XYZ file of C-alpha atoms in Angstrom:
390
model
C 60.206 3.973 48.932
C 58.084 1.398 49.784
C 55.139 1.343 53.193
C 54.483 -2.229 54.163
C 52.477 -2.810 57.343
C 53.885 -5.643 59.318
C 52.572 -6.828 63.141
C 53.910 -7.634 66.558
C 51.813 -10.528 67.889
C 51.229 -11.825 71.116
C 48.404 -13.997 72.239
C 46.036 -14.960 69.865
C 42.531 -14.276 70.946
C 40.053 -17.723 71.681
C 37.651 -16.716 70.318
C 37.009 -14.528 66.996
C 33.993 -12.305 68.605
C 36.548 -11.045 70.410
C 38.170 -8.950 67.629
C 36.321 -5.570 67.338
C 36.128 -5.593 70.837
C 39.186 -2.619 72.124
C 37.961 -3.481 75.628
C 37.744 -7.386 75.818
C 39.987 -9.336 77.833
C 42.591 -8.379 80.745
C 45.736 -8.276 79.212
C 48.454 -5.996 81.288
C 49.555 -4.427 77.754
C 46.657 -1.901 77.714
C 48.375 -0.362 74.873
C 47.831 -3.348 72.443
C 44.456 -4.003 70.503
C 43.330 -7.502 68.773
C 43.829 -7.388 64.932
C 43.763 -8.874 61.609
C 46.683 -10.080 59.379
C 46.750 -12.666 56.459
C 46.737 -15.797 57.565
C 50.197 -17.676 56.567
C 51.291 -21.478 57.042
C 53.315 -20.459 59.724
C 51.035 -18.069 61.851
C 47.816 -20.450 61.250
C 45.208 -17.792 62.304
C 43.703 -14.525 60.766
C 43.756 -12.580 64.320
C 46.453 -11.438 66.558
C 46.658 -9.201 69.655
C 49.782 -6.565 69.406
C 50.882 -3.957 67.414
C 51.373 -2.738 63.681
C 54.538 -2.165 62.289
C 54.855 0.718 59.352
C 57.706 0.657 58.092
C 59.422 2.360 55.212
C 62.518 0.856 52.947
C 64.673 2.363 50.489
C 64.668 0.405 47.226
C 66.487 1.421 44.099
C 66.152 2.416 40.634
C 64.284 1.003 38.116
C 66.917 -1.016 36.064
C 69.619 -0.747 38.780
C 71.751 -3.929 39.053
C 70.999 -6.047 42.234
C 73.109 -5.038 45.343
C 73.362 -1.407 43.589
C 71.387 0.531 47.056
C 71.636 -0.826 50.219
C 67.983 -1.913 51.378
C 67.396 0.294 54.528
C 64.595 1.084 56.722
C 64.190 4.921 56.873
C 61.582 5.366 59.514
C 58.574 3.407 61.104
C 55.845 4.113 63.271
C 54.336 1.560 65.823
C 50.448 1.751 66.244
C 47.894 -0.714 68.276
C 46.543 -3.490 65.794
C 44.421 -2.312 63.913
C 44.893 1.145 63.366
C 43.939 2.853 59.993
C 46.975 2.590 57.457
C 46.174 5.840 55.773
C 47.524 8.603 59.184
C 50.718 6.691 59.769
C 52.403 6.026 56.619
C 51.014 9.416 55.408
C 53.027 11.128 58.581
C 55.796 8.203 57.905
C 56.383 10.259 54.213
C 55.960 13.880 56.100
C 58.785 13.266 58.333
C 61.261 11.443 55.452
C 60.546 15.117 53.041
C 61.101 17.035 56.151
C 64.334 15.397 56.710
C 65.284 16.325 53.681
C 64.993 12.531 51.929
C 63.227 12.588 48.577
C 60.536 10.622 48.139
C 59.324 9.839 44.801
C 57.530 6.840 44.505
C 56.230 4.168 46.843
C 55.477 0.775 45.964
C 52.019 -0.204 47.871
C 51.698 -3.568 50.046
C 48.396 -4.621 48.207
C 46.124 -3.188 51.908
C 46.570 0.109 50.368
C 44.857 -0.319 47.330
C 41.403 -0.496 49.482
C 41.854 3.083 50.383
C 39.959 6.035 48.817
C 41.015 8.083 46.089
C 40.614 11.141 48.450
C 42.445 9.746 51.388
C 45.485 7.940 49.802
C 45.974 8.714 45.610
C 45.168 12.115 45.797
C 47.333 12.870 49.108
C 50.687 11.218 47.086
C 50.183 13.203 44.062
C 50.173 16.293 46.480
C 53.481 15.585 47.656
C 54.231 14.862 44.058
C 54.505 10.663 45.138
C 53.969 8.296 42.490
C 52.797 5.003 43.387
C 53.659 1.561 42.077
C 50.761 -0.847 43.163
C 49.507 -4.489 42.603
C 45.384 -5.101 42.650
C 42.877 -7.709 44.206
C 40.797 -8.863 41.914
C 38.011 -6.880 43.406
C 39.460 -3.941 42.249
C 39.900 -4.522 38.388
C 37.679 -4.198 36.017
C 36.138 -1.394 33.365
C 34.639 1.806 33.669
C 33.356 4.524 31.429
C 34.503 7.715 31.279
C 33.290 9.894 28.441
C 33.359 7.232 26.258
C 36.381 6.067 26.993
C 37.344 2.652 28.448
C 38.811 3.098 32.264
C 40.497 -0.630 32.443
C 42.927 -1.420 35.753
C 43.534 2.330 35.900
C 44.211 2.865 32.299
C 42.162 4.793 29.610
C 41.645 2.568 26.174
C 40.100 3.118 23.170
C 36.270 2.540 23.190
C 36.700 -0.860 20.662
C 38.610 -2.517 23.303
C 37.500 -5.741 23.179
C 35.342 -7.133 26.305
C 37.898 -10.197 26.140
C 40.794 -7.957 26.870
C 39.487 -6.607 30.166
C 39.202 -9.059 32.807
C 43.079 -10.463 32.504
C 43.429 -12.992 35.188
C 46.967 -12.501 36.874
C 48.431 -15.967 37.454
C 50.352 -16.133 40.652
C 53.257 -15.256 40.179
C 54.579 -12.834 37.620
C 58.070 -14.767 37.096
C 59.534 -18.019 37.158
C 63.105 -18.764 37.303
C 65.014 -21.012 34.882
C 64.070 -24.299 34.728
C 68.020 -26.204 34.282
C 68.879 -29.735 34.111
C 69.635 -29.323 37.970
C 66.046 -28.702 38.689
C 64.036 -31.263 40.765
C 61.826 -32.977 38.689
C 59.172 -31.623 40.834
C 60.247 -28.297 40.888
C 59.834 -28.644 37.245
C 56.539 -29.716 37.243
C 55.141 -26.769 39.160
C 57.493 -24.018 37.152
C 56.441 -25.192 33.751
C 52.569 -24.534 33.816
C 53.616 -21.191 36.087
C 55.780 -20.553 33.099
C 53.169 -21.087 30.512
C 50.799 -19.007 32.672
C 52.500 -16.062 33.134
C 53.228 -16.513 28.818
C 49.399 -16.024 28.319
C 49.350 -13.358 30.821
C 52.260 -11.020 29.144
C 50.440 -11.641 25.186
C 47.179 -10.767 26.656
C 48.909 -7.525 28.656
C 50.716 -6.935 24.662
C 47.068 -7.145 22.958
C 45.621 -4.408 25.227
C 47.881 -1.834 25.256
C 47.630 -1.968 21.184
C 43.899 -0.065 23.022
C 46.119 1.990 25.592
C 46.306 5.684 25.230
C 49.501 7.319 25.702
C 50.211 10.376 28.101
C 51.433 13.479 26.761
C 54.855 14.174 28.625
C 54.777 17.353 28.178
C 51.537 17.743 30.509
C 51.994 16.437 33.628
C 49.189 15.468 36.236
C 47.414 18.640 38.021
C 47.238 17.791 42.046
C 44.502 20.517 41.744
C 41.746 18.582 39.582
C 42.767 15.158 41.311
C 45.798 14.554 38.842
C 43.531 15.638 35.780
C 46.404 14.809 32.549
C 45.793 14.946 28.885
C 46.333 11.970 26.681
C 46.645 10.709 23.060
C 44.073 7.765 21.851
C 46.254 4.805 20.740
C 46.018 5.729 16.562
C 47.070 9.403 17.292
C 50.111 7.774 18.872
C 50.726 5.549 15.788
C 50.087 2.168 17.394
C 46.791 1.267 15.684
C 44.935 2.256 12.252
C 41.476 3.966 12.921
C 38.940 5.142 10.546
C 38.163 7.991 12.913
C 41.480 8.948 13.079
C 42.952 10.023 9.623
C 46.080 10.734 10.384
C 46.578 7.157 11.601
C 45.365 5.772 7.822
C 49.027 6.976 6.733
C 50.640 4.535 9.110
C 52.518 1.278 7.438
C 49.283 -1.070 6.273
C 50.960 -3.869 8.643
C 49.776 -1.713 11.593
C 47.085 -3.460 13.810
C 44.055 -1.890 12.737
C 41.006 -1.255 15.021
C 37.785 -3.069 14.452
C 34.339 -1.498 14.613
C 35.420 2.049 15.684
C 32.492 3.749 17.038
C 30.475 5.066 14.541
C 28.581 7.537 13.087
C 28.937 9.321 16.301
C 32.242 8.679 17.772
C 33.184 10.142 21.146
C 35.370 13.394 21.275
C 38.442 11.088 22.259
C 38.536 9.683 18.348
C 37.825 12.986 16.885
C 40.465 15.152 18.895
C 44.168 15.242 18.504
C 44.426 14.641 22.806
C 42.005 14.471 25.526
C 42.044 15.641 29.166
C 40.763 13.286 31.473
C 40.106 14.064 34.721
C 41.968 12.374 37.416
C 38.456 11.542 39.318
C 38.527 8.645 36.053
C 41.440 6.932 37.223
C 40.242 7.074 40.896
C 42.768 5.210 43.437
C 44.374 3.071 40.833
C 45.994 5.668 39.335
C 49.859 4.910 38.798
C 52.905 5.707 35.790
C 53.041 2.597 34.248
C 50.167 0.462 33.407
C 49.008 -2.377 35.318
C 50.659 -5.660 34.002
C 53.038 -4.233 31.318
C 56.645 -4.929 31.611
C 57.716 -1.651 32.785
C 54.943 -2.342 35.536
C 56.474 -5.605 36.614
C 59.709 -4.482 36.444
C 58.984 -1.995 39.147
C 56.684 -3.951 41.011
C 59.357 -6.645 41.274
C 61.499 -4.165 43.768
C 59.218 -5.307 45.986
C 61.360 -8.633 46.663
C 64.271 -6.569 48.484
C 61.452 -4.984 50.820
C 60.524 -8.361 52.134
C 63.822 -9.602 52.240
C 64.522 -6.936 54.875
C 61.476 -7.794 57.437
C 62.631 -11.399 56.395
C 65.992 -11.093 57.985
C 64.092 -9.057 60.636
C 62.197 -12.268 61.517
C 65.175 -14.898 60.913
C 66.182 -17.045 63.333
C 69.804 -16.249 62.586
C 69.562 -12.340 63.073
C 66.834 -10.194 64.802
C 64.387 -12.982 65.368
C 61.933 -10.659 65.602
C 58.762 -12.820 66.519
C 55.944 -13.922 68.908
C 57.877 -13.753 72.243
C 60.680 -11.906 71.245
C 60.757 -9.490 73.673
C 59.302 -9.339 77.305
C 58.513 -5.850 77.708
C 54.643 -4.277 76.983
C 53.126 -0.987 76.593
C 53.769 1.368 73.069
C 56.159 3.436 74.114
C 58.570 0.281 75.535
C 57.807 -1.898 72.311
C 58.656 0.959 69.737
C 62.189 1.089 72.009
C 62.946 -2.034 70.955
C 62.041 -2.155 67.511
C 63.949 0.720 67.241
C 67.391 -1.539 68.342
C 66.274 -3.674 66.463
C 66.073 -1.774 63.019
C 69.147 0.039 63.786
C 71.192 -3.435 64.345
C 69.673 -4.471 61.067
C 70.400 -1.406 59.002
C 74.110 -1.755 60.329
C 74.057 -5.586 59.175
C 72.930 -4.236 55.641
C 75.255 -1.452 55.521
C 78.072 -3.870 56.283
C 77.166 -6.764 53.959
C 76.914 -4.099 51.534
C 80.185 -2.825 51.804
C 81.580 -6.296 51.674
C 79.973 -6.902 48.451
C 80.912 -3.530 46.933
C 83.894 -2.555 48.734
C 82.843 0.674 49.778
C 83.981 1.797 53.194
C 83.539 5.322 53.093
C 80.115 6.173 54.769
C 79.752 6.379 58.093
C 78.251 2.882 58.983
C 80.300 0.495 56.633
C 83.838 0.342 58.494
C 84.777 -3.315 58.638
C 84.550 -4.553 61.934
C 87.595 -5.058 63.698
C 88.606 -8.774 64.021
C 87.746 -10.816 66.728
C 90.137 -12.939 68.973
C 88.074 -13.800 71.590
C 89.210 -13.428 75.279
C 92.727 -12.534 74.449
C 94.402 -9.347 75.594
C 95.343 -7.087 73.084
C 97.326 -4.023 72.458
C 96.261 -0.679 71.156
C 97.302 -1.909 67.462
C 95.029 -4.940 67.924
C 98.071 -7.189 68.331
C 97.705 -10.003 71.008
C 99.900 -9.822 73.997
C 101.673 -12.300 74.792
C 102.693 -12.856 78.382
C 104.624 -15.563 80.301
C 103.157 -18.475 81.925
C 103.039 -17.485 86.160
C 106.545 -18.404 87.965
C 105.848 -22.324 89.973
């Protein structure tokens, strides 16, 4: 499952004071507040006045083959702009359990990652939610815990290299193939994307050589903040380490570690596993780490959640956008967006069974065909009837 927060706009203010203002301006939508949104080529400002849009989408397995689960959205909720992400989608993933949906993991629009431990991680791993999230810059970085090195979320050994911890992401985290068909300057922007994203993935390689490894048989404990015990990297035979002697029988082409602390290492190189509490890997906490392949292979299920709001917003479906609809107030708004999720869940569900061939849930009957204006019988065949006597 996947929340993303997308926006309704209307008119965008004049001026920016006006933005944390609830009260400012005379607008006959006294429902709607200003807000903020990323600003985009296409929407050319930071600030809108409307709604938000929480929405949640169905995404498939890890490893499933594309087309595999119809891309659906499950539920939304419709708040003014700019209310607080956390109540919503939180109440978004109440109702889905409730209804008897399982809900396993979401993957995070990036806005989460600014919220508390306390008010977001911690209330997932209470309903037992992974999460699968991406992280601003602002976010990375290292942090000690016990002598061990807290990195993007992770625990690594304490000889982790201070060149392996700020890993600059490049901007994209795939490229397509570059073929003979390729526009020459198509090629000239994929090819240093392409070598960036090859310096990103050895980098990600050299630091989880310094990645501990959780114990699967000792899952997370809601109770301590999703306190879970781990191995250090040589008990878990990817590196050779003095402190660790068990590790000194490993094949001699094994990385080994350089300057392990010493004389007095810290109890995660003298003990066979380590409980860390979860209060170490604060809000980043998530299964795989940051930047691995498993990582980006989740991660990249974000694609079909944007391709749904994108046919939300195209001009050759929902055309969901400034304008759209001439009603105001919450309760009026959320109406609509409700026809217009359900028309675009029945789209899916049909294009789905076109491409699969499966007709048997409710929803994916093939349409009947059209023949315009003509009269037809109850088999669907057109009547025919003589021209009108002269």
């Amino acid at each position: 499952m996947n929340p993303v927060k997308k926006t309704k706009r209307t008119t965008p203010p004049a001026q920016r004071e006006f933005v944390d203002r609830a009260d400012q301006g005379t607008s006959a939508d006294r429902d709607a507040h200003w807000g903020y949104r990323t600003r985009t080529y296409d929407n050319k400002s930071e600030y809108f006045f409307g709604y938000d849009f929480y929405g949640v989408v169905g995404v498939g397995a890890v490893g499933d083959a594309p087309g595999t689960t119809p891309n659906l959205l499950y539920g939304f909720s419709l708040r003014p702009a700019s209310t607080d992400l956390v109540e919503p989608s939180l109440a978004l993933m109440d109702r889905l359990i409730a209804s008897g949906y399982p809900v396993e993991e979401i993957i995070n629009d990036r806005a989460f990652s600014y919220k508390t431990q306390e008010r977001w991680a911690d209330e997932l791993l209470r309903r037992g939610i992974d999460q699968v999230l991406d992280m601003h810059p602002n976010e990375r970085g290292v942090r000690d815990f016990e002598g061990i090195r807290m990195v993007d979320g992770t625990p690594h050994c304490p000889a982790l290299p201070d060149r392996l911890v700020e890993i600059i992401r490049p901007p994209v985290l795939s490229v397509g193939e570059v073929k003979r068909s390729t526009l020459l300057e198509e090629r000239r922007t994929q090819r240093p994307l392409a070598k960036d994203i090859e310096r990103f993935d050895a980098t990600i390689a050299e630091r989880q050589l310094y990645a501990f490894v959780k114990n699967q048989n000792a899952g997370p404990r809601a109770k301590d903040h999703g306190k879970s015990q781990w191995l250090c990297p040589a008990q878990a035979g990817k590196v050779r380490c003095t402190n660790c002697a068990v590790s000194m029988h490993l094949p001699l082409e094994t990385p080994p570690i350089e300057d392990p602390p010493m004389p007095y290492p810290p109890k995660c190189c003298t003990q066979q596993t380590v409980m860390i509490s979860g209060r170490a890997f604060g809000k980043l906490r998530q299964k795989e780490a940051w930047g691995t392949p498993p990582w980006k292979l989740s991660y990249s299920r974000r694609t079909h959640i944007e391709g749904f709001f994108g046919r939300i917003k195209n001009a050759n479906s929902q055309t969901v956008k400034r304008g759209w609809t001439h009603v105001i107030g919450l309760i009026k708004t959320a109406i609509m967006i409700a026809c217009v999720v359900m028309a675009a869940n029945l789209n899916e569900l049909l294009a789905w069974a076109r491409r699969t061939g499966d007709y048997s849930l409710p929803g994916r009957e093939p349409l009947a065909e059209s023949h315009g204006f003509e009269e037809v019988d109850v088999n669907g065949n057109i009547l025919i009837h003589a021209p009108p006597a002269l």
